[in-house]
């Protein structure tokens, strides 16, 4: 088991493909299957962050495009550095800068939350928050404060949650405020702030990969759908309609959101495609139940693909340069094969002619481990 350049490339390619598929799957899913999408996203992230190659993994050789790309990356550019070395340094420097910036934002947010602790809580909002907490099953005390800085409700605090409400929410009914607080508290109980921090860290590492930003956008939508479902879990149709109206009302008011905080809000930046999905899922009076057999099959398929991705590694392949030594031959799966002998050894045949006999242990090593046995 080791990590090499080809296992890292393999992990990045799979991450890009799977995250794109997951993003499409999220837009077409039903709310009853949200946990499956979440599960696939988790496997995708693990596969990206654990780019290892197990011993005995099958090598898949590519003879055309891959070797040309590798040859291009090995060309020397500035200061005698190869292009892949320059790209690696740019990747590292960019990631370090963004991680330090993210750390600065976390420290800044911790200080902001500490300052909010000195604000006298509103008795009305505290009462509504306690009711909302009991509804969604939150046992942690939730502090609710009013702010004139942001125009959309949001929640911060990884351990001690603080909900910030815009001033206009004070003119709303208690029930409407409770809908907002249910949604925000559902974010906290679901660990969504930690999830956002983890996804943001992943974006810092893969800042050059558009798939990382697509994954962040999709994960944000997934968190909103999960929070909507938790907030509306015990609502009847009429109350659910009021929740939707509250959502639309706040969406019209939300014009500015914090850019230097890690938060989860009641609404985000306007995105017609994602917002319509939220409304559409909320307006469904009866959710179609996921068939247990189909659910189990989907999970098993995802796990099989995840494990199977570690059983092979794609590598560039090219013929070695011609040698003047007549005893040297080119051995490839296309022109050579193995023939077992009665003694437990293997004969190597190249281009239809016997070449040499090797032990059984030797065929477990390259290049013999790639030859077919006839």
mmCIF file with all atom_site columns, C-alpha atoms in Angstrom, residues 256-342:
data_model
loop_
_atom_site.group_PDB
_atom_site.id
_atom_site.type_symbol
_atom_site.label_atom_id
_atom_site.label_alt_id
_atom_site.label_comp_id
_atom_site.label_asym_id
_atom_site.label_entity_id
_atom_site.label_seq_id
_atom_site.pdbx_PDB_ins_code
_atom_site.Cartn_x
_atom_site.Cartn_y
_atom_site.Cartn_z
_atom_site.occupancy
_atom_site.B_iso_or_equiv
_atom_site.pdbx_formal_charge
_atom_site.auth_seq_id
_atom_site.auth_comp_id
_atom_site.auth_asym_id
_atom_site.auth_atom_id
_atom_site.pdbx_PDB_model_num
ATOM 1  C CA . UNK A 1 256 ? -26.666 40.726  1.437   1.00 0.00 ? 256 UNK A CA 1
ATOM 2  C CA . UNK A 1 257 ? -25.022 37.748  3.111   1.00 0.00 ? 257 UNK A CA 1
ATOM 3  C CA . UNK A 1 258 ? -21.801 37.627  5.149   1.00 0.00 ? 258 UNK A CA 1
ATOM 4  C CA . UNK A 1 259 ? -18.712 36.862  3.100   1.00 0.00 ? 259 UNK A CA 1
ATOM 5  C CA . UNK A 1 260 ? -16.298 36.294  5.973   1.00 0.00 ? 260 UNK A CA 1
ATOM 6  C CA . UNK A 1 261 ? -18.231 33.814  8.108   1.00 0.00 ? 261 UNK A CA 1
ATOM 7  C CA . UNK A 1 262 ? -18.938 30.104  8.097   1.00 0.00 ? 262 UNK A CA 1
ATOM 8  C CA . UNK A 1 263 ? -22.702 29.966  8.450   1.00 0.00 ? 263 UNK A CA 1
ATOM 9  C CA . UNK A 1 264 ? -25.831 28.209  7.268   1.00 0.00 ? 264 UNK A CA 1
ATOM 10 C CA . UNK A 1 265 ? -28.772 30.413  6.371   1.00 0.00 ? 265 UNK A CA 1
ATOM 11 C CA . UNK A 1 266 ? -32.510 30.138  5.863   1.00 0.00 ? 266 UNK A CA 1
ATOM 12 C CA . UNK A 1 267 ? -32.016 31.193  2.246   1.00 0.00 ? 267 UNK A CA 1
ATOM 13 C CA . UNK A 1 268 ? -28.885 31.727  0.191   1.00 0.00 ? 268 UNK A CA 1
ATOM 14 C CA . UNK A 1 269 ? -27.977 33.551  -2.948  1.00 0.00 ? 269 UNK A CA 1
ATOM 15 C CA . UNK A 1 270 ? -30.749 33.454  -5.513  1.00 0.00 ? 270 UNK A CA 1
ATOM 16 C CA . UNK A 1 271 ? -30.471 30.399  -7.721  1.00 0.00 ? 271 UNK A CA 1
ATOM 17 C CA . UNK A 1 272 ? -33.633 29.628  -9.652  1.00 0.00 ? 272 UNK A CA 1
ATOM 18 C CA . UNK A 1 273 ? -32.793 25.980  -10.275 1.00 0.00 ? 273 UNK A CA 1
ATOM 19 C CA . UNK A 1 274 ? -32.031 25.113  -6.646  1.00 0.00 ? 274 UNK A CA 1
ATOM 20 C CA . UNK A 1 275 ? -34.744 27.352  -5.174  1.00 0.00 ? 275 UNK A CA 1
ATOM 21 C CA . UNK A 1 276 ? -37.392 25.770  -7.387  1.00 0.00 ? 276 UNK A CA 1
ATOM 22 C CA . UNK A 1 277 ? -36.273 22.342  -6.208  1.00 0.00 ? 277 UNK A CA 1
ATOM 23 C CA . UNK A 1 278 ? -36.732 23.372  -2.564  1.00 0.00 ? 278 UNK A CA 1
ATOM 24 C CA . UNK A 1 279 ? -40.224 24.703  -3.239  1.00 0.00 ? 279 UNK A CA 1
ATOM 25 C CA . UNK A 1 280 ? -41.141 21.693  -5.357  1.00 0.00 ? 280 UNK A CA 1
ATOM 26 C CA . UNK A 1 281 ? -40.130 19.191  -2.672  1.00 0.00 ? 281 UNK A CA 1
ATOM 27 C CA . UNK A 1 282 ? -41.902 21.177  0.036   1.00 0.00 ? 282 UNK A CA 1
ATOM 28 C CA . UNK A 1 283 ? -45.129 21.354  -1.986  1.00 0.00 ? 283 UNK A CA 1
ATOM 29 C CA . UNK A 1 284 ? -45.293 17.574  -2.371  1.00 0.00 ? 284 UNK A CA 1
ATOM 30 C CA . UNK A 1 285 ? -47.943 16.583  0.127   1.00 0.00 ? 285 UNK A CA 1
ATOM 31 C CA . UNK A 1 286 ? -46.999 12.916  0.132   1.00 0.00 ? 286 UNK A CA 1
ATOM 32 C CA . UNK A 1 287 ? -43.462 11.799  -0.485  1.00 0.00 ? 287 UNK A CA 1
ATOM 33 C CA . UNK A 1 288 ? -42.965 8.665   -2.512  1.00 0.00 ? 288 UNK A CA 1
ATOM 34 C CA . UNK A 1 289 ? -41.347 6.105   -0.239  1.00 0.00 ? 289 UNK A CA 1
ATOM 35 C CA . UNK A 1 290 ? -38.069 4.606   -1.333  1.00 0.00 ? 290 UNK A CA 1
ATOM 36 C CA . UNK A 1 291 ? -38.356 0.879   -1.990  1.00 0.00 ? 291 UNK A CA 1
ATOM 37 C CA . UNK A 1 292 ? -36.173 -0.968  0.553   1.00 0.00 ? 292 UNK A CA 1
ATOM 38 C CA . UNK A 1 293 ? -34.808 -3.390  -2.042  1.00 0.00 ? 293 UNK A CA 1
ATOM 39 C CA . UNK A 1 294 ? -33.854 -0.562  -4.394  1.00 0.00 ? 294 UNK A CA 1
ATOM 40 C CA . UNK A 1 295 ? -32.246 1.354   -1.533  1.00 0.00 ? 295 UNK A CA 1
ATOM 41 C CA . UNK A 1 296 ? -30.155 -1.631  -0.475  1.00 0.00 ? 296 UNK A CA 1
ATOM 42 C CA . UNK A 1 297 ? -29.154 -2.298  -4.084  1.00 0.00 ? 297 UNK A CA 1
ATOM 43 C CA . UNK A 1 298 ? -28.098 1.331   -4.565  1.00 0.00 ? 298 UNK A CA 1
ATOM 44 C CA . UNK A 1 299 ? -25.997 1.333   -1.403  1.00 0.00 ? 299 UNK A CA 1
ATOM 45 C CA . UNK A 1 300 ? -24.329 -1.986  -2.286  1.00 0.00 ? 300 UNK A CA 1
ATOM 46 C CA . UNK A 1 301 ? -23.577 -0.733  -5.790  1.00 0.00 ? 301 UNK A CA 1
ATOM 47 C CA . UNK A 1 302 ? -21.977 2.455   -4.436  1.00 0.00 ? 302 UNK A CA 1
ATOM 48 C CA . UNK A 1 303 ? -19.864 0.517   -1.940  1.00 0.00 ? 303 UNK A CA 1
ATOM 49 C CA . UNK A 1 304 ? -18.809 -1.967  -4.633  1.00 0.00 ? 304 UNK A CA 1
ATOM 50 C CA . UNK A 1 305 ? -17.714 0.827   -6.967  1.00 0.00 ? 305 UNK A CA 1
ATOM 51 C CA . UNK A 1 306 ? -15.874 2.538   -4.108  1.00 0.00 ? 306 UNK A CA 1
ATOM 52 C CA . UNK A 1 307 ? -13.961 -0.631  -3.183  1.00 0.00 ? 307 UNK A CA 1
ATOM 53 C CA . UNK A 1 308 ? -13.469 -1.596  -6.819  1.00 0.00 ? 308 UNK A CA 1
ATOM 54 C CA . UNK A 1 309 ? -11.836 1.744   -7.594  1.00 0.00 ? 309 UNK A CA 1
ATOM 55 C CA . UNK A 1 310 ? -8.932  0.680   -5.362  1.00 0.00 ? 310 UNK A CA 1
ATOM 56 C CA . UNK A 1 311 ? -8.408  -2.605  -7.218  1.00 0.00 ? 311 UNK A CA 1
ATOM 57 C CA . UNK A 1 312 ? -7.050  -1.053  -10.398 1.00 0.00 ? 312 UNK A CA 1
ATOM 58 C CA . UNK A 1 313 ? -4.769  1.841   -11.281 1.00 0.00 ? 313 UNK A CA 1
ATOM 59 C CA . UNK A 1 314 ? -4.504  3.552   -14.651 1.00 0.00 ? 314 UNK A CA 1
ATOM 60 C CA . UNK A 1 315 ? -0.930  4.190   -15.783 1.00 0.00 ? 315 UNK A CA 1
ATOM 61 C CA . UNK A 1 316 ? 0.740   5.380   -18.986 1.00 0.00 ? 316 UNK A CA 1
ATOM 62 C CA . UNK A 1 317 ? 2.522   2.703   -20.993 1.00 0.00 ? 317 UNK A CA 1
ATOM 63 C CA . UNK A 1 318 ? 5.143   2.932   -23.712 1.00 0.00 ? 318 UNK A CA 1
ATOM 64 C CA . UNK A 1 319 ? 7.569   0.573   -25.382 1.00 0.00 ? 319 UNK A CA 1
ATOM 65 C CA . UNK A 1 320 ? 11.144  0.801   -24.089 1.00 0.00 ? 320 UNK A CA 1
ATOM 66 C CA . UNK A 1 321 ? 13.802  2.153   -26.447 1.00 0.00 ? 321 UNK A CA 1
ATOM 67 C CA . UNK A 1 322 ? 15.395  -0.374  -28.745 1.00 0.00 ? 322 UNK A CA 1
ATOM 68 C CA . UNK A 1 323 ? 18.532  -1.954  -27.384 1.00 0.00 ? 323 UNK A CA 1
ATOM 69 C CA . UNK A 1 324 ? 21.599  -3.151  -29.301 1.00 0.00 ? 324 UNK A CA 1
ATOM 70 C CA . UNK A 1 325 ? 21.849  -6.135  -26.944 1.00 0.00 ? 325 UNK A CA 1
ATOM 71 C CA . UNK A 1 326 ? 20.401  -9.134  -28.867 1.00 0.00 ? 326 UNK A CA 1
ATOM 72 C CA . UNK A 1 327 ? 19.542  -10.898 -25.578 1.00 0.00 ? 327 UNK A CA 1
ATOM 73 C CA . UNK A 1 328 ? 17.098  -8.150  -24.546 1.00 0.00 ? 328 UNK A CA 1
ATOM 74 C CA . UNK A 1 329 ? 13.486  -8.449  -25.705 1.00 0.00 ? 329 UNK A CA 1
ATOM 75 C CA . UNK A 1 330 ? 10.361  -6.333  -25.280 1.00 0.00 ? 330 UNK A CA 1
ATOM 76 C CA . UNK A 1 331 ? 7.823   -8.065  -23.048 1.00 0.00 ? 331 UNK A CA 1
ATOM 77 C CA . UNK A 1 332 ? 4.234   -6.799  -23.178 1.00 0.00 ? 332 UNK A CA 1
ATOM 78 C CA . UNK A 1 333 ? 0.825   -8.462  -22.695 1.00 0.00 ? 333 UNK A CA 1
ATOM 79 C CA . UNK A 1 334 ? 0.349   -8.124  -26.444 1.00 0.00 ? 334 UNK A CA 1
ATOM 80 C CA . UNK A 1 335 ? 3.414   -10.131 -27.550 1.00 0.00 ? 335 UNK A CA 1
ATOM 81 C CA . UNK A 1 336 ? 4.212   -12.393 -24.583 1.00 0.00 ? 336 UNK A CA 1
ATOM 82 C CA . UNK A 1 337 ? 2.520   -14.937 -22.348 1.00 0.00 ? 337 UNK A CA 1
ATOM 83 C CA . UNK A 1 338 ? 3.199   -17.454 -19.583 1.00 0.00 ? 338 UNK A CA 1
ATOM 84 C CA . UNK A 1 339 ? 3.049   -21.250 -19.845 1.00 0.00 ? 339 UNK A CA 1
ATOM 85 C CA . UNK A 1 340 ? 2.952   -23.275 -16.563 1.00 0.00 ? 340 UNK A CA 1
ATOM 86 C CA . UNK A 1 341 ? 5.294   -26.264 -16.262 1.00 0.00 ? 341 UNK A CA 1
ATOM 87 C CA . UNK A 1 342 ? 4.979   -29.510 -14.337 1.00 0.00 ? 342 UNK A CA 1
#
